Tab-separated table of C-alpha atoms in Angstrom:
chain	number	residue	atom	x	y	z
A	21	UNK	CA	0.006	-0.006	0.047
A	22	UNK	CA	2.908	2.282	-0.606
A	23	UNK	CA	1.719	3.788	-3.994
A	24	UNK	CA	0.115	7.154	-4.189
A	25	UNK	CA	-3.437	6.924	-5.511
A	26	UNK	CA	-4.392	8.330	-8.913
A	27	UNK	CA	-6.977	10.969	-9.598
A	28	UNK	CA	-9.753	8.406	-10.456
A	29	UNK	CA	-9.209	6.652	-7.138
A	30	UNK	CA	-9.391	9.927	-5.169
A	31	UNK	CA	-12.683	10.716	-6.867
A	32	UNK	CA	-14.154	7.549	-5.499
A	33	UNK	CA	-13.516	8.692	-1.853
A	34	UNK	CA	-15.929	10.499	0.464
A	35	UNK	CA	-14.674	11.556	3.941
A	36	UNK	CA	-17.476	12.390	6.436
A	37	UNK	CA	-15.466	14.456	8.803
A	38	UNK	CA	-15.069	18.142	9.515
A	39	UNK	CA	-11.923	20.163	8.801
A	40	UNK	CA	-11.264	20.281	12.646
A	41	UNK	CA	-11.479	16.470	13.044
A	42	UNK	CA	-8.259	14.546	13.933
A	43	UNK	CA	-7.682	12.600	10.732
A	44	UNK	CA	-4.120	11.559	10.208
A	45	UNK	CA	-2.450	11.984	6.815
A	46	UNK	CA	-1.641	8.247	6.819
A	47	UNK	CA	-5.268	7.388	7.230
A	48	UNK	CA	-6.303	9.601	4.401
A	49	UNK	CA	-3.674	8.130	2.135
A	50	UNK	CA	-4.829	4.572	3.093
A	51	UNK	CA	-8.444	5.541	2.305
A	52	UNK	CA	-7.382	6.679	-1.203
A	53	UNK	CA	-5.217	3.606	-1.696
A	54	UNK	CA	-8.170	1.476	-0.852
A	55	UNK	CA	-10.241	3.235	-3.532
A	56	UNK	CA	-7.552	2.224	-6.057
A	57	UNK	CA	-7.970	-1.502	-5.652
A	58	UNK	CA	-9.366	-3.593	-8.496
A	59	UNK	CA	-13.158	-3.518	-8.625
A	60	UNK	CA	-13.554	-0.785	-6.093
A	61	UNK	CA	-16.468	1.539	-6.848
A	62	UNK	CA	-16.672	3.792	-3.764
A	63	UNK	CA	-15.038	4.310	-0.305
A	64	UNK	CA	-16.467	6.207	2.681
A	65	UNK	CA	-14.394	7.406	5.570
A	66	UNK	CA	-16.096	8.113	8.924
A	67	UNK	CA	-14.994	10.750	11.512
A	68	UNK	CA	-13.295	8.129	13.588
A	69	UNK	CA	-10.946	7.133	10.678
A	70	UNK	CA	-7.412	6.081	11.668
A	71	UNK	CA	-4.579	4.049	10.156
A	72	UNK	CA	-4.716	0.227	10.265
A	73	UNK	CA	-2.360	-2.652	9.327
A	74	UNK	CA	-4.107	-3.503	6.006
A	75	UNK	CA	-5.963	-0.339	5.328
A	76	UNK	CA	-7.819	2.308	7.313
A	77	UNK	CA	-10.143	1.633	10.299
A	78	UNK	CA	-13.342	3.537	10.259
A	79	UNK	CA	-14.405	3.083	6.653
A	80	UNK	CA	-16.738	1.273	4.234
A	81	UNK	CA	-15.821	0.137	0.711
A	82	UNK	CA	-17.990	-1.098	-2.070
A	83	UNK	CA	-16.534	-3.349	-4.712
A	84	UNK	CA	-17.978	-5.193	-7.768
A	85	UNK	CA	-17.170	-8.937	-8.341
A	86	UNK	CA	-14.407	-9.144	-5.687
A	87	UNK	CA	-14.116	-9.524	-1.888
A	88	UNK	CA	-11.086	-8.453	0.168
A	89	UNK	CA	-10.608	-10.626	3.272
A	90	UNK	CA	-7.812	-8.577	4.650
A	91	UNK	CA	-9.951	-5.357	4.700
A	92	UNK	CA	-12.213	-7.091	7.281
A	93	UNK	CA	-9.198	-8.602	9.024
A	94	UNK	CA	-9.039	-11.389	11.662
A	95	UNK	CA	-11.761	-10.276	14.017
A	96	UNK	CA	-14.637	-10.967	11.659
A	97	UNK	CA	-17.932	-9.802	13.069
A	98	UNK	CA	-16.500	-7.669	15.803
A	99	UNK	CA	-19.091	-5.275	17.056
A	100	UNK	CA	-21.308	-3.897	19.784
A	101	UNK	CA	-24.271	-5.450	21.570
A	102	UNK	CA	-26.517	-3.321	23.769
A	103	UNK	CA	-28.783	-4.612	26.641
A	104	UNK	CA	-30.925	-2.312	28.707
A	105	UNK	CA	-31.195	-3.639	32.247
A	106	UNK	CA	-34.042	-3.853	34.747
A	107	UNK	CA	-31.718	-2.570	37.489
A	108	UNK	CA	-31.454	1.219	38.380
A	109	UNK	CA	-28.081	2.608	39.096
A	110	UNK	CA	-28.981	3.378	42.694
A	111	UNK	CA	-29.503	-0.280	43.402
A	112	UNK	CA	-26.257	-1.548	41.840
A	113	UNK	CA	-23.862	-3.081	44.361
A	114	UNK	CA	-20.684	-1.928	42.813
A	115	UNK	CA	-18.087	-3.627	44.992
A	116	UNK	CA	-19.791	-7.031	44.623
A	117	UNK	CA	-20.293	-6.515	40.940
A	118	UNK	CA	-16.585	-5.738	40.403
A	119	UNK	CA	-15.677	-8.970	42.192
A	120	UNK	CA	-18.130	-11.056	40.186
A	121	UNK	CA	-17.368	-9.462	36.773
A	122	UNK	CA	-13.741	-10.635	37.075
A	123	UNK	CA	-15.166	-14.193	36.445
A	124	UNK	CA	-15.629	-13.172	32.777
A	125	UNK	CA	-11.983	-13.987	32.283
A	126	UNK	CA	-12.718	-17.727	32.741
A	127	UNK	CA	-14.314	-20.215	30.343
A	128	UNK	CA	-18.074	-20.132	30.057
A	129	UNK	CA	-19.546	-23.125	31.884
A	130	UNK	CA	-22.380	-23.657	29.412
A	131	UNK	CA	-22.500	-26.048	26.505
A	132	UNK	CA	-20.721	-23.933	23.844
A	133	UNK	CA	-20.715	-26.573	21.092
A	134	UNK	CA	-24.369	-27.161	21.420
A	135	UNK	CA	-25.087	-23.468	21.290
A	136	UNK	CA	-22.913	-23.041	18.246
A	137	UNK	CA	-24.356	-26.030	16.460
A	138	UNK	CA	-27.821	-24.738	17.065
A	139	UNK	CA	-26.774	-21.735	14.918
A	140	UNK	CA	-24.891	-23.722	12.263
A	141	UNK	CA	-21.450	-22.999	13.441
A	142	UNK	CA	-18.577	-25.528	13.785
A	143	UNK	CA	-15.780	-23.610	15.505
A	144	UNK	CA	-13.737	-26.584	16.505
A	145	UNK	CA	-11.248	-25.830	19.268
A	146	UNK	CA	-12.449	-22.216	19.314
A	147	UNK	CA	-15.788	-23.185	20.747
A	148	UNK	CA	-14.376	-22.863	24.235
A	149	UNK	CA	-13.727	-19.155	23.648
A	150	UNK	CA	-17.394	-18.373	23.458
A	151	UNK	CA	-18.387	-15.965	26.226
A	152	UNK	CA	-14.893	-14.374	26.696
A	153	UNK	CA	-14.092	-10.775	25.859
A	154	UNK	CA	-10.637	-10.966	24.517
A	155	UNK	CA	-7.919	-8.364	24.515
A	156	UNK	CA	-7.194	-5.021	22.798
A	157	UNK	CA	-10.047	-2.608	22.800
A	158	UNK	CA	-12.714	-5.124	23.645
A	159	UNK	CA	-14.816	-4.642	26.786
A	160	UNK	CA	-17.974	-5.448	28.645
A	161	UNK	CA	-19.322	-2.213	30.267
A	162	UNK	CA	-22.197	-1.444	32.634
A	163	UNK	CA	-23.435	2.041	31.709
A	164	UNK	CA	-25.744	4.468	33.393
A	165	UNK	CA	-28.289	6.528	31.402
A	166	UNK	CA	-27.068	10.031	31.686
A	167	UNK	CA	-29.356	11.883	29.294
A	168	UNK	CA	-32.472	10.933	27.224
A	169	UNK	CA	-32.112	13.364	24.411
A	170	UNK	CA	-35.187	11.924	22.767
A	171	UNK	CA	-37.260	10.472	25.626
A	172	UNK	CA	-39.696	8.664	23.436
A	173	UNK	CA	-37.062	6.898	21.229
A	174	UNK	CA	-34.891	6.208	24.322
A	175	UNK	CA	-37.762	4.628	26.301
A	176	UNK	CA	-38.776	2.591	23.194
A	177	UNK	CA	-35.223	1.219	23.255
A	178	UNK	CA	-35.704	0.150	26.873
A	179	UNK	CA	-33.971	3.000	28.611
A	180	UNK	CA	-35.180	5.024	31.569
A	181	UNK	CA	-33.731	7.879	33.538
A	182	UNK	CA	-31.496	6.554	36.250
A	183	UNK	CA	-31.393	3.184	34.573
A	184	UNK	CA	-28.516	0.937	33.529
A	185	UNK	CA	-27.499	-0.747	30.280
A	186	UNK	CA	-24.868	-3.228	29.256
A	187	UNK	CA	-22.606	-2.621	26.250
A	188	UNK	CA	-20.494	-5.520	24.980
A	189	UNK	CA	-17.704	-5.087	22.488
A	190	UNK	CA	-16.163	-8.253	21.179
A	191	UNK	CA	-15.933	-10.439	18.104
A	192	UNK	CA	-15.143	-13.865	16.688
A	193	UNK	CA	-11.968	-14.490	18.826
A	194	UNK	CA	-9.633	-17.186	17.410
A	195	UNK	CA	-12.341	-18.527	15.027
A	196	UNK	CA	-12.309	-15.327	12.986
A	197	UNK	CA	-8.461	-15.412	12.768
A	198	UNK	CA	-8.619	-19.034	11.554
A	199	UNK	CA	-11.116	-18.132	8.849
A	200	UNK	CA	-8.895	-15.292	7.734
A	201	UNK	CA	-5.878	-17.539	7.620
A	202	UNK	CA	-7.789	-20.128	5.667
A	203	UNK	CA	-8.522	-17.545	2.976
A	204	UNK	CA	-5.192	-15.655	2.919
A	205	UNK	CA	-4.598	-13.339	0.015
A	206	UNK	CA	-1.213	-11.752	-0.853
A	207	UNK	CA	-1.305	-8.274	-2.184
A	208	UNK	CA	-4.398	-6.217	-2.935
A	209	UNK	CA	-6.139	-8.219	-5.681
A	210	UNK	CA	-8.770	-9.837	-3.445
A	211	UNK	CA	-10.861	-12.915	-4.256
A	212	UNK	CA	-13.174	-13.315	-7.248
A	213	UNK	CA	-16.764	-13.295	-5.927
A	214	UNK	CA	-17.722	-16.303	-8.001
A	215	UNK	CA	-15.371	-18.892	-6.624
A	216	UNK	CA	-12.900	-18.380	-3.833
A	217	UNK	CA	-14.739	-15.214	-2.808
A	218	UNK	CA	-18.002	-17.118	-2.204
A	219	UNK	CA	-16.112	-19.728	-0.185
A	220	UNK	CA	-14.646	-17.002	1.999
A	221	UNK	CA	-18.061	-15.356	2.474
A	222	UNK	CA	-19.575	-18.646	3.616
A	223	UNK	CA	-16.902	-19.058	6.277
A	224	UNK	CA	-17.097	-15.320	7.102
A	225	UNK	CA	-20.808	-15.651	7.690
A	226	UNK	CA	-20.246	-18.405	10.208
A	227	UNK	CA	-17.789	-16.180	12.047
A	228	UNK	CA	-20.375	-13.417	12.027
A	229	UNK	CA	-22.819	-15.786	13.764
A	230	UNK	CA	-20.071	-16.838	16.245
A	231	UNK	CA	-19.273	-13.154	17.083
A	232	UNK	CA	-22.942	-12.342	17.788
A	233	UNK	CA	-23.269	-15.447	19.998
A	234	UNK	CA	-20.016	-14.522	21.816
A	235	UNK	CA	-21.415	-11.064	22.729
A	236	UNK	CA	-24.696	-12.683	23.832
A	237	UNK	CA	-23.018	-15.160	26.159
A	238	UNK	CA	-20.776	-12.390	27.568
A	239	UNK	CA	-23.891	-10.403	28.333
A	240	UNK	CA	-25.568	-13.417	30.020
A	241	UNK	CA	-22.590	-13.818	32.273
A	242	UNK	CA	-22.445	-10.082	33.072
A	243	UNK	CA	-26.152	-10.019	33.919
A	244	UNK	CA	-25.479	-12.834	36.487
A	245	UNK	CA	-22.625	-10.830	37.925
A	246	UNK	CA	-24.559	-7.599	38.488
A	247	UNK	CA	-27.767	-9.489	39.523
A	248	UNK	CA	-29.998	-8.034	36.811
A	249	UNK	CA	-32.148	-9.053	33.883
A	250	UNK	CA	-31.859	-7.519	30.470
A	251	UNK	CA	-32.875	-7.799	26.907
A	252	UNK	CA	-30.740	-7.715	23.794
A	253	UNK	CA	-32.022	-4.623	21.791
A	254	UNK	CA	-29.095	-3.899	19.491
A	255	UNK	CA	-26.419	-6.057	17.817
A	256	UNK	CA	-24.212	-3.874	15.601
A	257	UNK	CA	-21.165	-5.571	13.980
A	258	UNK	CA	-18.649	-3.226	12.446
A	259	UNK	CA	-16.114	-5.690	10.808
A	260	UNK	CA	-17.939	-7.478	8.022
A	261	UNK	CA	-18.495	-7.999	4.318
A	262	UNK	CA	-22.099	-7.883	2.968
A	263	UNK	CA	-22.827	-9.371	-0.443
A	264	UNK	CA	-25.471	-7.456	-2.568
A	265	UNK	CA	-25.766	-9.369	-5.781
A	266	UNK	CA	-22.452	-8.881	-7.651
A	267	UNK	CA	-21.461	-6.203	-5.172
A	268	UNK	CA	-19.682	-6.504	-1.792
A	269	UNK	CA	-19.959	-3.884	0.887
A	270	UNK	CA	-16.925	-4.100	3.186
A	271	UNK	CA	-16.979	-2.386	6.574
A	272	UNK	CA	-13.806	-2.046	8.605
A	273	UNK	CA	-14.622	-0.320	11.934
A	274	UNK	CA	-17.853	1.074	10.502
A	275	UNK	CA	-21.314	0.344	11.848
A	276	UNK	CA	-24.237	-0.396	9.521
A	277	UNK	CA	-26.812	2.470	9.461
A	278	UNK	CA	-29.652	0.351	8.076
A	279	UNK	CA	-30.334	-1.819	11.088
A	280	UNK	CA	-31.748	0.604	13.608
A	281	UNK	CA	-30.036	2.365	16.582
A	282	UNK	CA	-26.310	2.285	16.899
A	283	UNK	CA	-24.185	2.674	20.073
A	284	UNK	CA	-21.104	4.862	19.511
A	285	UNK	CA	-18.769	4.525	22.458
A	286	UNK	CA	-15.862	6.819	23.336
A	287	UNK	CA	-13.492	5.278	25.792
A	288	UNK	CA	-13.718	3.821	29.370
A	289	UNK	CA	-13.398	7.439	30.524
A	290	UNK	CA	-15.855	9.155	28.258
A	291	UNK	CA	-19.513	8.897	27.307
A	292	UNK	CA	-21.313	6.612	24.863
A	293	UNK	CA	-23.815	7.932	22.454
A	294	UNK	CA	-26.836	6.021	21.334
A	295	UNK	CA	-27.670	7.424	17.832
A	296	UNK	CA	-30.456	6.914	15.338
A	297	UNK	CA	-29.194	6.724	11.757
A	298	UNK	CA	-30.702	9.197	9.236
A	299	UNK	CA	-31.282	8.664	5.528
A	300	UNK	CA	-27.689	8.314	4.371
A	301	UNK	CA	-26.265	11.049	2.235
A	302	UNK	CA	-24.688	10.127	-1.095
A	303	UNK	CA	-21.499	8.192	-0.704
A	304	UNK	CA	-21.930	7.237	2.960
A	305	UNK	CA	-22.506	3.461	1.945
A	306	UNK	CA	-25.126	3.023	4.719
A	307	UNK	CA	-22.469	3.248	7.380
A	308	UNK	CA	-21.576	5.196	10.576
A	309	UNK	CA	-18.655	5.740	12.943
A	310	UNK	CA	-18.277	2.775	15.324
A	311	UNK	CA	-16.675	4.702	18.136
A	312	UNK	CA	-14.118	7.398	18.847
A	313	UNK	CA	-11.260	5.802	16.895
A	314	UNK	CA	-7.708	5.767	18.006
A	315	UNK	CA	-5.696	8.976	18.245
A	316	UNK	CA	-2.439	7.298	19.392
A	317	UNK	CA	-1.188	3.844	18.568
A	318	UNK	CA	-0.681	1.287	21.359
A	319	UNK	CA	3.063	1.303	21.001
A	320	UNK	CA	3.290	5.006	21.944
A	321	UNK	CA	0.809	4.875	24.811
A	322	UNK	CA	3.202	3.468	27.528
A	323	UNK	CA	5.622	6.346	27.196
A	324	UNK	CA	2.736	8.844	27.083
A	325	UNK	CA	1.133	7.572	30.162
A	326	UNK	CA	4.329	7.195	32.150
A	327	UNK	CA	5.253	10.750	31.254
A	328	UNK	CA	1.975	12.069	32.639
A	329	UNK	CA	2.138	12.905	36.378
A	330	UNK	CA	-0.228	10.640	38.375
A	331	UNK	CA	-1.468	8.974	35.137
A	332	UNK	CA	-1.242	5.381	36.461
A	333	UNK	CA	-3.425	6.268	39.469
A	334	UNK	CA	-6.309	7.341	37.205
A	335	UNK	CA	-6.117	4.263	34.983
A	336	UNK	CA	-8.628	2.197	36.904
A	337	UNK	CA	-10.721	5.201	38.080
A	338	UNK	CA	-12.277	7.397	35.399
A	339	UNK	CA	-13.051	11.078	35.521
A	340	UNK	CA	-16.681	10.114	35.259
A	341	UNK	CA	-16.577	8.034	38.410
A	342	UNK	CA	-16.285	4.623	36.671
A	343	UNK	CA	-14.207	1.664	37.733
A	344	UNK	CA	-12.093	-0.305	35.363
A	345	UNK	CA	-11.597	-4.051	35.993
A	346	UNK	CA	-8.258	-4.879	34.517
A	347	UNK	CA	-5.194	-6.360	36.198
A	348	UNK	CA	-2.898	-5.821	33.098
A	349	UNK	CA	-1.032	-2.706	33.528
A	350	UNK	CA	0.279	-2.690	29.964
A	351	UNK	CA	-3.156	-2.963	28.615
A	352	UNK	CA	-4.476	-0.248	30.838
A	353	UNK	CA	-1.980	2.142	29.384
A	354	UNK	CA	-2.439	1.009	25.768
A	355	UNK	CA	-6.267	1.536	26.090
A	356	UNK	CA	-6.222	4.674	28.291
A	357	UNK	CA	-8.871	7.332	27.366
A	358	UNK	CA	-6.007	9.596	26.049
A	359	UNK	CA	-5.467	7.028	23.261
A	360	UNK	CA	-8.761	7.927	21.665
A	361	UNK	CA	-10.197	10.795	19.793
A	362	UNK	CA	-12.800	13.105	21.286
A	363	UNK	CA	-16.084	11.207	21.006
A	364	UNK	CA	-18.010	14.494	21.328
A	365	UNK	CA	-16.443	15.767	18.061
A	366	UNK	CA	-16.940	12.470	16.314
A	367	UNK	CA	-20.616	12.462	17.110
A	368	UNK	CA	-20.885	16.200	16.251
A	369	UNK	CA	-19.501	15.274	12.743
A	370	UNK	CA	-22.086	12.453	12.386
A	371	UNK	CA	-24.797	14.987	13.103
A	372	UNK	CA	-23.317	17.787	10.956
A	373	UNK	CA	-22.958	15.386	7.986
A	374	UNK	CA	-26.575	14.278	8.320
A	375	UNK	CA	-25.639	10.719	9.220
A	376	UNK	CA	-27.289	10.329	12.631
A	377	UNK	CA	-28.986	12.057	15.552
A	378	UNK	CA	-28.437	11.469	19.197
A	379	UNK	CA	-31.158	9.625	21.119
A	380	UNK	CA	-29.345	9.045	24.502
A	381	UNK	CA	-26.134	9.522	26.245
A	382	UNK	CA	-24.703	6.928	28.673
A	383	UNK	CA	-21.869	7.057	31.238
A	384	UNK	CA	-19.489	4.172	32.045
A	385	UNK	CA	-19.934	2.700	35.561
A	386	UNK	CA	-18.069	-0.487	35.483
A	387	UNK	CA	-15.721	-1.558	32.600
A	388	UNK	CA	-14.359	-5.078	32.327
A	389	UNK	CA	-11.236	-5.491	30.260
A	390	UNK	CA	-9.344	-8.425	31.498
A	391	UNK	CA	-8.335	-10.178	34.754
A	392	UNK	CA	-5.295	-11.859	33.097
A	393	UNK	CA	-1.856	-10.426	32.888
A	394	UNK	CA	-0.280	-10.943	29.504
A	395	UNK	CA	3.060	-12.715	29.344
A	396	UNK	CA	5.977	-10.696	28.026
A	397	UNK	CA	6.165	-12.791	24.855
A	398	UNK	CA	2.404	-12.098	24.200
A	399	UNK	CA	3.130	-8.396	24.339
A	400	UNK	CA	6.028	-8.631	21.906
A	401	UNK	CA	3.816	-10.610	19.506
A	402	UNK	CA	1.015	-8.127	19.302
């Protein structure tokens, strides 16, 4: 991806971000290079756009007759799942919930293979990972309803003033990585849709189902931990390929805007916005931002956090009064709120560009990341 894009490729790009948004030059270049791939018809960048390993994160790309597995990446089906709870914030026993949420690190005690088989998924050895959050930016978060901007729409979604909700961010774990490895492609040519591309999409769709089930089981486990009942209202994947006849719509870190309400989280120290998609403007490819997007890469965050006075003390306590459940100091620094863009500006861009309107605002209360400390060799291999 080192070539500079030609004028035709640049004409296929739409960037839905204001001039004041933090969009790195490398991300803009990756977006334009993506538009230059064979069969590519249009590319849309969202206001959370940032550079990725095999192309930009925070984008959608429409191609004819070809699918690009490396655009989607290894975490096929990664996304957000949203569950309003029947428990008000005032009745949440935080200390007990913190202790019990740590159990999410362990293996789910249910029958994972039977659950997957019920949904037509054979994940092999990866079945045992169902119900686990994983690493990186994944999380399971108890959130409090801060504001109902549209009371009617918020209450229709199961929210109430003073209430709680659960937001789960995870994907297909090792199963998605296996699918990606099975359909590895060198270079940027992709897979022909009729043939190898169709084979990839069949396995990809199984990983999508796995990812949704994984989020659902995580939510079940979290409900037990906080002693609440809830209902799955939203499941919004943001790493996926969607076939539309001879076209394939790729989304990498971009939420679909044609499936109802979308949660757009910031970081563990900032607010989450629940938004209603609007009729998409030309070139938006029925997509929205999936979150704040990274501002600083993981490799640089350790130095940034160590250089900030008192920074480590605030890693597990957020400015909004939330508590982070994470025993991995390195991961705490890599995923610190400072690593992410300003979610308020990202959402303001969504509104200004006519992509979405805010329905509700939620505040992080308890954020589970991991109770496992990574080994040094794991860190070097990331």
